[in-house]
mmCIF file of C-alpha atoms in Angstrom:
data_model
loop_
_atom_site.group_PDB
_atom_site.id
_atom_site.type_symbol
_atom_site.label_atom_id
_atom_site.label_comp_id
_atom_site.label_asym_id
_atom_site.label_seq_id
_atom_site.Cartn_x
_atom_site.Cartn_y
_atom_site.Cartn_z
ATOM 1 C CA MET A 1 -8.174 -18.621 -23.576
ATOM 2 C CA PHE A 2 -9.247 -15.289 -22.084
ATOM 3 C CA GLU A 3 -11.125 -12.456 -23.677
ATOM 4 C CA GLY A 4 -9.989 -9.266 -22.021
ATOM 5 C CA LYS A 5 -10.411 -5.552 -21.842
ATOM 6 C CA CYS A 6 -8.956 -2.716 -19.814
ATOM 7 C CA TYR A 7 -10.118 0.796 -19.019
ATOM 8 C CA ALA A 8 -9.446 3.695 -16.655
ATOM 9 C CA GLU A 9 -11.668 5.082 -13.911
ATOM 10 C CA SER A 10 -11.489 8.303 -11.912
ATOM 11 C CA TRP A 11 -12.768 8.276 -8.324
ATOM 12 C CA PRO A 12 -13.177 11.643 -6.543
ATOM 13 C CA LEU A 13 -11.861 11.781 -2.985
ATOM 14 C CA ARG A 14 -14.030 12.868 -0.069
ATOM 15 C CA THR A 15 -11.278 15.268 1.017
ATOM 16 C CA ALA A 16 -7.815 16.216 -0.194
ATOM 17 C CA PHE A 17 -5.084 13.614 0.343
ATOM 18 C CA VAL A 18 -1.967 15.562 1.332
ATOM 19 C CA ILE A 19 1.480 13.967 1.595
ATOM 20 C CA SER A 20 5.017 15.295 1.227
ATOM 21 C CA ARG A 21 4.908 14.604 -2.516
ATOM 22 C CA GLY A 22 1.785 16.683 -3.216
ATOM 23 C CA VAL A 23 -1.994 16.840 -3.018
ATOM 24 C CA ARG A 24 -4.509 14.438 -4.554
ATOM 25 C CA THR A 25 -8.227 15.101 -5.037
ATOM 26 C CA GLU A 26 -9.061 12.038 -7.122
ATOM 27 C CA ALA A 27 -7.822 8.493 -7.549
ATOM 28 C CA TRP A 28 -7.172 7.201 -11.061
ATOM 29 C CA VAL A 29 -7.224 3.420 -11.394
ATOM 30 C CA VAL A 30 -6.964 0.999 -14.292
ATOM 31 C CA VAL A 31 -9.290 -2.005 -14.390
ATOM 32 C CA VAL A 32 -8.767 -5.296 -16.229
ATOM 33 C CA GLU A 33 -11.586 -7.740 -17.004
ATOM 34 C CA LEU A 34 -10.731 -11.271 -18.158
ATOM 35 C CA SER A 35 -13.513 -13.660 -19.231
ATOM 36 C CA ALA A 36 -13.476 -17.386 -19.967
ATOM 37 C CA GLU A 37 -15.869 -20.300 -19.458
ATOM 38 C CA GLY A 38 -18.666 -17.941 -18.534
ATOM 39 C CA VAL A 39 -16.703 -16.394 -15.656
ATOM 40 C CA THR A 40 -15.175 -12.916 -15.477
ATOM 41 C CA GLY A 41 -12.315 -11.951 -13.207
ATOM 42 C CA VAL A 42 -11.584 -8.321 -12.394
ATOM 43 C CA GLY A 43 -8.302 -6.724 -11.342
ATOM 44 C CA GLU A 44 -7.387 -3.165 -10.473
ATOM 45 C CA CYS A 45 -4.182 -1.170 -10.227
ATOM 46 C CA THR A 46 -3.211 2.397 -9.418
ATOM 47 C CA PRO A 47 -0.609 3.848 -11.815
ATOM 48 C CA TYR A 48 1.929 5.798 -9.780
ATOM 49 C CA PRO A 49 3.931 8.664 -11.337
ATOM 50 C CA ARG A 50 6.654 8.202 -8.684
ATOM 51 C CA TYR A 51 7.510 4.932 -10.439
ATOM 52 C CA GLY A 52 7.299 6.350 -13.952
ATOM 53 C CA GLU A 53 3.745 5.142 -14.533
ATOM 54 C CA SER A 54 0.736 6.940 -15.979
ATOM 55 C CA VAL A 55 -2.786 5.809 -16.798
ATOM 56 C CA GLU A 56 -1.858 5.881 -20.484
ATOM 57 C CA SER A 57 1.353 3.877 -20.079
ATOM 58 C CA VAL A 58 -0.325 1.221 -17.956
ATOM 59 C CA LEU A 59 -3.234 0.861 -20.387
ATOM 60 C CA ALA A 60 -0.734 0.422 -23.206
ATOM 61 C CA GLU A 61 1.218 -2.231 -21.288
ATOM 62 C CA ILE A 62 -1.909 -4.197 -20.503
ATOM 63 C CA SER A 63 -3.280 -3.919 -24.036
ATOM 64 C CA SER A 64 -0.037 -5.332 -25.429
ATOM 65 C CA VAL A 65 -0.435 -8.484 -23.315
ATOM 66 C CA LEU A 66 -4.165 -9.159 -23.764
ATOM 67 C CA PRO A 67 -3.668 -11.060 -27.069
ATOM 68 C CA ALA A 68 -1.220 -13.439 -25.365
ATOM 69 C CA LEU A 69 -3.751 -14.092 -22.606
ATOM 70 C CA GLY A 70 -6.215 -15.022 -25.333
ATOM 71 C CA GLU A 71 -3.690 -17.567 -26.560
ATOM 72 C CA GLY A 72 -3.222 -19.196 -23.154
ATOM 73 C CA LEU A 73 -0.445 -17.209 -21.466
ATOM 74 C CA SER A 74 -0.080 -18.550 -17.905
ATOM 75 C CA ARG A 75 0.384 -16.601 -14.690
ATOM 76 C CA GLU A 76 3.905 -17.966 -14.462
ATOM 77 C CA GLN A 77 4.720 -16.745 -17.965
ATOM 78 C CA LEU A 78 3.167 -13.381 -17.117
ATOM 79 C CA GLN A 79 5.850 -12.878 -14.450
ATOM 80 C CA GLU A 80 8.516 -13.416 -17.080
ATOM 81 C CA ILE A 81 7.264 -11.194 -19.897
ATOM 82 C CA MET A 82 6.122 -8.183 -17.834
ATOM 83 C CA PRO A 83 8.116 -6.174 -15.288
ATOM 84 C CA ALA A 84 6.877 -5.670 -11.750
ATOM 85 C CA GLY A 85 4.476 -2.749 -11.564
ATOM 86 C CA ALA A 86 0.878 -1.661 -11.770
ATOM 87 C CA ALA A 87 0.112 -3.153 -15.201
ATOM 88 C CA ARG A 88 1.189 -6.671 -14.277
ATOM 89 C CA ASN A 89 -0.615 -6.345 -10.978
ATOM 90 C CA ALA A 90 -3.980 -5.607 -12.595
ATOM 91 C CA ILE A 91 -3.672 -8.648 -14.856
ATOM 92 C CA ASP A 92 -2.448 -10.954 -12.090
ATOM 93 C CA CYS A 93 -5.296 -9.845 -9.819
ATOM 94 C CA ALA A 94 -7.836 -10.426 -12.590
ATOM 95 C CA LEU A 95 -6.483 -13.952 -13.096
ATOM 96 C CA GLU A 96 -6.653 -14.618 -9.351
ATOM 97 C CA ASP A 97 -10.193 -13.234 -9.179
ATOM 98 C CA TRP A 98 -11.238 -15.366 -12.139
ATOM 99 C CA GLN A 99 -9.932 -18.480 -10.404
ATOM 100 C CA ARG A 100 -11.677 -17.565 -7.143
ATOM 101 C CA ARG A 101 -14.995 -16.948 -8.853
ATOM 102 C CA LYS A 102 -14.709 -20.128 -10.930
ATOM 103 C CA SER A 103 -14.135 -22.174 -7.756
ATOM 104 C CA GLY A 104 -17.162 -20.689 -5.996
ATOM 105 C CA GLY A 105 -15.931 -17.414 -4.540
ATOM 106 C CA VAL A 106 -14.628 -18.713 -1.183
ATOM 107 C CA ILE A 107 -11.858 -16.427 0.078
ATOM 108 C CA GLY A 108 -10.258 -18.911 2.494
ATOM 109 C CA HIS A 109 -9.035 -16.133 4.772
ATOM 110 C CA PRO A 110 -10.338 -14.270 7.840
ATOM 111 C CA GLY A 111 -13.405 -12.142 7.213
ATOM 112 C CA TRP A 112 -11.906 -9.217 9.143
ATOM 113 C CA LEU A 113 -8.527 -7.508 9.130
ATOM 114 C CA PRO A 114 -7.302 -4.647 11.307
ATOM 115 C CA THR A 115 -6.162 -1.584 9.392
ATOM 116 C CA VAL A 116 -4.414 1.645 10.206
ATOM 117 C CA GLN A 117 -6.158 4.915 9.409
ATOM 118 C CA THR A 118 -4.100 7.544 7.638
ATOM 119 C CA LEU A 119 -3.940 11.166 8.795
ATOM 120 C CA VAL A 120 -2.721 13.496 6.055
ATOM 121 C CA ILE A 121 -0.423 16.482 6.525
ATOM 122 C CA ASP A 122 -2.219 19.406 8.129
ATOM 123 C CA GLU A 123 -1.880 21.893 10.950
ATOM 124 C CA PRO A 124 -1.147 20.134 14.272
ATOM 125 C CA ALA A 125 -4.568 21.017 15.702
ATOM 126 C CA ALA A 126 -6.325 19.663 12.610
ATOM 127 C CA MET A 127 -4.323 16.431 12.737
ATOM 128 C CA ALA A 128 -5.202 16.092 16.419
ATOM 129 C CA GLN A 129 -8.882 16.519 15.607
ATOM 130 C CA ALA A 130 -8.649 13.909 12.859
ATOM 131 C CA ALA A 131 -6.957 11.563 15.349
ATOM 132 C CA ARG A 132 -9.758 12.040 17.888
ATOM 133 C CA ALA A 133 -12.375 11.294 15.242
ATOM 134 C CA ALA A 134 -10.547 8.151 14.119
ATOM 135 C CA VAL A 135 -10.168 6.874 17.669
ATOM 136 C CA ALA A 136 -13.840 7.539 18.359
ATOM 137 C CA SER A 137 -14.697 5.300 15.391
ATOM 138 C CA GLY A 138 -12.643 2.438 16.836
ATOM 139 C CA VAL A 139 -9.291 2.925 15.097
ATOM 140 C CA THR A 140 -6.335 1.796 17.207
ATOM 141 C CA VAL A 141 -3.419 2.422 14.797
ATOM 142 C CA LEU A 142 -2.890 5.856 13.236
ATOM 143 C CA LYS A 143 -0.574 6.507 10.295
ATOM 144 C CA LEU A 144 0.686 10.077 10.106
ATOM 145 C CA LYS A 145 1.763 11.461 6.744
ATOM 146 C CA LEU A 146 4.534 13.982 7.447
ATOM 147 C CA ASP A 147 7.019 16.053 5.516
ATOM 148 C CA GLY A 148 10.189 17.435 7.090
ATOM 149 C CA GLN A 149 8.459 20.367 8.786
ATOM 150 C CA ARG A 150 7.157 20.542 12.369
ATOM 151 C CA VAL A 151 7.522 16.791 12.782
ATOM 152 C CA LEU A 152 7.679 16.611 16.560
ATOM 153 C CA GLU A 153 4.995 19.270 16.965
ATOM 154 C CA ARG A 154 2.551 17.351 14.792
ATOM 155 C CA VAL A 155 3.346 14.028 16.435
ATOM 156 C CA ALA A 156 2.928 15.552 19.904
ATOM 157 C CA ALA A 157 -0.476 16.950 18.965
ATOM 158 C CA VAL A 158 -1.669 13.566 17.715
ATOM 159 C CA ARG A 159 -0.186 11.742 20.702
ATOM 160 C CA THR A 160 -2.043 14.063 23.089
ATOM 161 C CA ALA A 161 -5.288 13.495 21.187
ATOM 162 C CA ALA A 162 -4.779 9.723 20.985
ATOM 163 C CA PRO A 163 -2.692 8.688 24.001
ATOM 164 C CA SER A 164 -3.443 4.965 23.691
ATOM 165 C CA SER A 165 -3.114 4.586 19.927
ATOM 166 C CA GLN A 166 -0.233 3.015 18.071
ATOM 167 C CA LEU A 167 1.442 5.581 15.832
ATOM 168 C CA VAL A 168 3.118 4.953 12.485
ATOM 169 C CA ILE A 169 4.834 7.772 10.581
ATOM 170 C CA ASP A 170 5.222 7.870 6.804
ATOM 171 C CA ALA A 171 7.670 10.479 5.514
ATOM 172 C CA ASN A 172 7.397 9.451 1.833
ATOM 173 C CA GLU A 173 11.144 10.025 1.241
ATOM 174 C CA SER A 174 11.008 13.666 2.395
ATOM 175 C CA TRP A 175 13.485 13.784 5.293
ATOM 176 C CA ALA A 176 17.233 14.419 5.330
ATOM 177 C CA GLU A 177 20.197 12.601 6.866
ATOM 178 C CA GLN A 178 21.127 15.556 9.049
ATOM 179 C CA GLY A 179 19.578 15.153 12.478
ATOM 180 C CA LEU A 180 17.805 11.906 11.581
ATOM 181 C CA PRO A 181 19.258 9.782 14.431
ATOM 182 C CA GLU A 182 18.220 12.408 16.989
ATOM 183 C CA LEU A 183 14.768 12.730 15.414
ATOM 184 C CA CYS A 184 14.273 8.959 15.508
ATOM 185 C CA ALA A 185 15.214 8.936 19.191
ATOM 186 C CA ALA A 186 12.717 11.718 19.914
ATOM 187 C CA LEU A 187 9.979 9.874 18.033
ATOM 188 C CA ALA A 188 10.691 6.715 19.993
ATOM 189 C CA GLU A 189 10.340 8.719 23.213
ATOM 190 C CA GLN A 190 6.928 9.892 22.008
ATOM 191 C CA GLY A 191 5.866 6.273 21.621
ATOM 192 C CA VAL A 192 5.968 6.065 17.839
ATOM 193 C CA ASP A 193 5.861 2.404 16.796
ATOM 194 C CA MET A 194 7.407 2.606 13.332
ATOM 195 C CA LEU A 195 8.875 5.051 10.794
ATOM 196 C CA GLU A 196 8.301 4.485 7.082
ATOM 197 C CA GLN A 197 10.724 5.549 4.329
ATOM 198 C CA PRO A 198 12.337 8.669 5.808
ATOM 199 C CA LEU A 199 14.989 9.017 3.073
ATOM 200 C CA PRO A 200 14.696 8.823 -0.722
ATOM 201 C CA ALA A 201 14.972 5.367 -2.259
ATOM 202 C CA GLY A 202 18.507 4.838 -3.504
ATOM 203 C CA GLU A 203 19.789 7.526 -1.153
ATOM 204 C CA ASP A 204 19.095 5.649 2.061
ATOM 205 C CA THR A 205 22.423 4.001 2.938
ATOM 206 C CA PHE A 206 22.736 6.358 5.923
ATOM 207 C CA LEU A 207 20.085 4.236 7.655
ATOM 208 C CA GLY A 208 22.773 1.616 8.200
ATOM 209 C CA GLU A 209 25.019 4.003 10.092
ATOM 210 C CA PHE A 210 23.077 4.376 13.346
ATOM 211 C CA PRO A 211 21.096 2.089 15.666
ATOM 212 C CA HIS A 212 17.353 2.318 15.177
ATOM 213 C CA PRO A 213 15.454 3.172 18.365
ATOM 214 C CA LEU A 214 12.236 2.333 16.485
ATOM 215 C CA PRO A 215 11.691 0.063 13.460
ATOM 216 C CA ILE A 216 12.255 1.686 10.059
ATOM 217 C CA CYS A 217 10.218 0.365 7.131
ATOM 218 C CA ALA A 218 11.127 0.382 3.430
ATOM 219 C CA ASP A 219 8.306 1.425 1.106
ATOM 220 C CA GLU A 220 9.542 3.196 -2.022
ATOM 221 C CA SER A 221 12.819 1.275 -1.605
ATOM 222 C CA CYS A 222 11.136 -2.158 -1.720
ATOM 223 C CA HIS A 223 9.317 -3.541 -4.742
ATOM 224 C CA THR A 224 10.270 -7.211 -5.192
ATOM 225 C CA ARG A 225 12.448 -9.945 -3.671
ATOM 226 C CA ALA A 226 15.391 -8.615 -5.672
ATOM 227 C CA ASP A 227 15.518 -5.561 -3.399
ATOM 228 C CA LEU A 228 15.912 -7.440 -0.126
ATOM 229 C CA PRO A 229 19.708 -8.007 -0.060
ATOM 230 C CA ARG A 230 20.397 -4.273 -0.359
ATOM 231 C CA LEU A 231 17.774 -3.411 2.244
ATOM 232 C CA LYS A 232 18.932 -5.866 4.894
ATOM 233 C CA PRO A 233 21.544 -3.587 6.562
ATOM 234 C CA LEU A 234 19.242 -0.557 6.377
ATOM 235 C CA TYR A 235 15.669 -1.471 7.306
ATOM 236 C CA ASP A 236 13.783 -3.540 9.863
ATOM 237 C CA MET A 237 10.534 -3.918 7.922
ATOM 238 C CA VAL A 238 9.230 -3.837 4.329
ATOM 239 C CA ASN A 239 5.926 -2.466 3.064
ATOM 240 C CA ILE A 240 4.472 -4.823 0.466
ATOM 241 C CA LYS A 241 2.027 -3.400 -2.073
ATOM 242 C CA LEU A 242 0.608 -5.349 -4.991
ATOM 243 C CA ASP A 243 1.152 -2.449 -7.391
ATOM 244 C CA LYS A 244 4.860 -2.314 -6.573
ATOM 245 C CA ALA A 245 5.368 -6.080 -6.585
ATOM 246 C CA GLY A 246 3.472 -6.563 -9.819
ATOM 247 C CA GLY A 247 0.729 -8.795 -8.475
ATOM 248 C CA ILE A 248 -0.255 -11.340 -5.895
ATOM 249 C CA ARG A 249 2.285 -13.972 -6.946
ATOM 250 C CA GLU A 250 5.344 -11.788 -6.367
ATOM 251 C CA ALA A 251 3.827 -10.128 -3.285
ATOM 252 C CA GLU A 252 3.368 -13.518 -1.628
ATOM 253 C CA ALA A 253 6.895 -14.578 -2.564
ATOM 254 C CA LEU A 254 8.269 -11.264 -1.293
ATOM 255 C CA ALA A 255 6.477 -11.663 2.038
ATOM 256 C CA GLU A 256 7.860 -15.167 2.498
ATOM 257 C CA ALA A 257 11.403 -14.158 1.563
ATOM 258 C CA ALA A 258 11.299 -11.044 3.733
ATOM 259 C CA ARG A 259 10.236 -12.964 6.833
ATOM 260 C CA ALA A 260 12.872 -15.621 6.155
ATOM 261 C CA GLN A 261 15.522 -12.878 6.100
ATOM 262 C CA GLY A 262 14.371 -11.333 9.358
ATOM 263 C CA PHE A 263 12.231 -8.452 8.123
ATOM 264 C CA ALA A 264 8.873 -7.690 9.656
ATOM 265 C CA VAL A 265 6.144 -7.210 7.051
ATOM 266 C CA MET A 266 3.670 -4.412 6.479
ATOM 267 C CA LEU A 267 0.853 -4.731 3.949
ATOM 268 C CA GLY A 268 -0.006 -1.480 2.210
ATOM 269 C CA CYS A 269 -2.113 -0.097 -0.611
ATOM 270 C CA MET A 270 -2.444 2.890 -2.912
ATOM 271 C CA LEU A 271 -5.481 5.139 -3.200
ATOM 272 C CA CYS A 272 -7.841 2.571 -4.683
ATOM 273 C CA THR A 273 -11.299 1.017 -4.588
ATOM 274 C CA SER A 274 -12.303 -2.020 -2.550
ATOM 275 C CA ARG A 275 -11.514 -4.232 -5.556
ATOM 276 C CA ALA A 276 -7.803 -3.716 -4.885
ATOM 277 C CA ILE A 277 -8.204 -4.416 -1.169
ATOM 278 C CA ARG A 278 -9.971 -7.711 -1.859
ATOM 279 C CA ALA A 279 -7.025 -8.754 -4.028
ATOM 280 C CA ALA A 280 -4.513 -8.049 -1.236
ATOM 281 C CA TRP A 281 -6.610 -9.681 1.484
ATOM 282 C CA GLY A 282 -4.732 -12.967 1.729
ATOM 283 C CA LEU A 283 -1.505 -11.215 2.706
ATOM 284 C CA GLY A 284 -3.003 -9.425 5.692
ATOM 285 C CA GLU A 285 -3.203 -12.186 8.271
ATOM 286 C CA GLN A 286 0.545 -12.403 8.932
ATOM 287 C CA ALA A 287 1.493 -8.730 8.493
ATOM 288 C CA ARG A 288 2.812 -6.743 11.466
ATOM 289 C CA PHE A 289 0.923 -3.670 10.264
ATOM 290 C CA VAL A 290 -1.975 -3.664 7.804
ATOM 291 C CA ASP A 291 -2.617 -0.440 5.894
ATOM 292 C CA LEU A 292 -5.654 -1.037 3.689
ATOM 293 C CA ASP A 293 -7.558 2.198 4.198
ATOM 294 C CA GLY A 294 -7.266 3.438 0.582
ATOM 295 C CA PRO A 295 -11.006 3.164 -0.168
ATOM 296 C CA THR A 296 -11.927 5.186 2.919
ATOM 297 C CA TRP A 297 -10.652 8.278 1.096
ATOM 298 C CA LEU A 298 -13.092 7.875 -1.794
ATOM 299 C CA ALA A 299 -16.308 9.875 -2.001
ATOM 300 C CA LYS A 300 -17.908 6.609 -3.153
ATOM 301 C CA ASP A 301 -16.633 3.083 -3.728
ATOM 302 C CA VAL A 302 -17.368 0.119 -5.970
ATOM 303 C CA ASP A 303 -18.377 -3.233 -4.443
ATOM 304 C CA PRO A 304 -17.461 -1.667 -1.090
ATOM 305 C CA LEU A 305 -15.945 -3.469 1.828
ATOM 306 C CA ARG A 306 -17.091 -2.314 5.265
ATOM 307 C CA PHE A 307 -14.638 -0.238 7.288
ATOM 308 C CA ALA A 308 -15.522 -0.022 10.991
ATOM 309 C CA ASP A 309 -14.137 -0.540 14.496
ATOM 310 C CA GLY A 310 -10.521 -0.184 13.413
ATOM 311 C CA GLY A 311 -10.749 -2.813 10.711
ATOM 312 C CA VAL A 312 -12.091 -3.820 7.322
ATOM 313 C CA TYR A 313 -14.728 -6.530 6.861
ATOM 314 C CA TRP A 314 -15.053 -8.773 3.809
ATOM 315 C CA THR A 315 -18.651 -8.403 2.672
#
């Protein structure tokens, strides 16, 4: 049915993106285009080395499935023959985009979503300055990337610069068990609203051994619905990303299952263009936190959404 192609793109960042895992100066994405009946749908994914993905491996995965899409492979069958991950996500998003465009392009969702703004790891004074700039632009929720060093000092600097803002911390698996309960208590006293993935995925059972004075969110530990039973005693929230879930279908099912099991839901993204944010849009309305600021880190964007006043606007 579909004629398809896939290719990689490199998007330079406007400034370095620094997290506990390393430094990024460009965003590599893989794009899928699927055409049928005079309509072309486009999907995008961000291959993530943390999950064993590369641009080359994702292109190979997608290329192996394109012939089946030409023979009528359905979205349901796609879930069965491909594992969750970036490759399946790009195809699933292209199929969803094709359907949307074929039906007239109506999104059927709010034209505005709030979004956090990420502050990358830096000196406390620099993070405070970045917080002041974000607040001045209308941002109300700040997400602090932190490693295990100078945590309280950096948080205190941002809190002083942005006394009324909600604060979310993302440790990207970089903290240790030792002293974690006391650190969580100190963060709660500083008014932090949520802590994301403090311990490495698969080495996080300690989270079930102490009461949480602030919600703790699973990111690297949560990919699909299959992860939820293990996470239930450990986490209060899950961060849903299309690239981890393997597309819109599984992401929607994961969100429904997570809420049914008592988890709060966060909607996240990778470093990406606005194409990827449009694909995730429908999940944003019911999320406790929305983190869709990936394109704001690009020096330039494709088919850009408008980011302003603490939110993102569908344009």
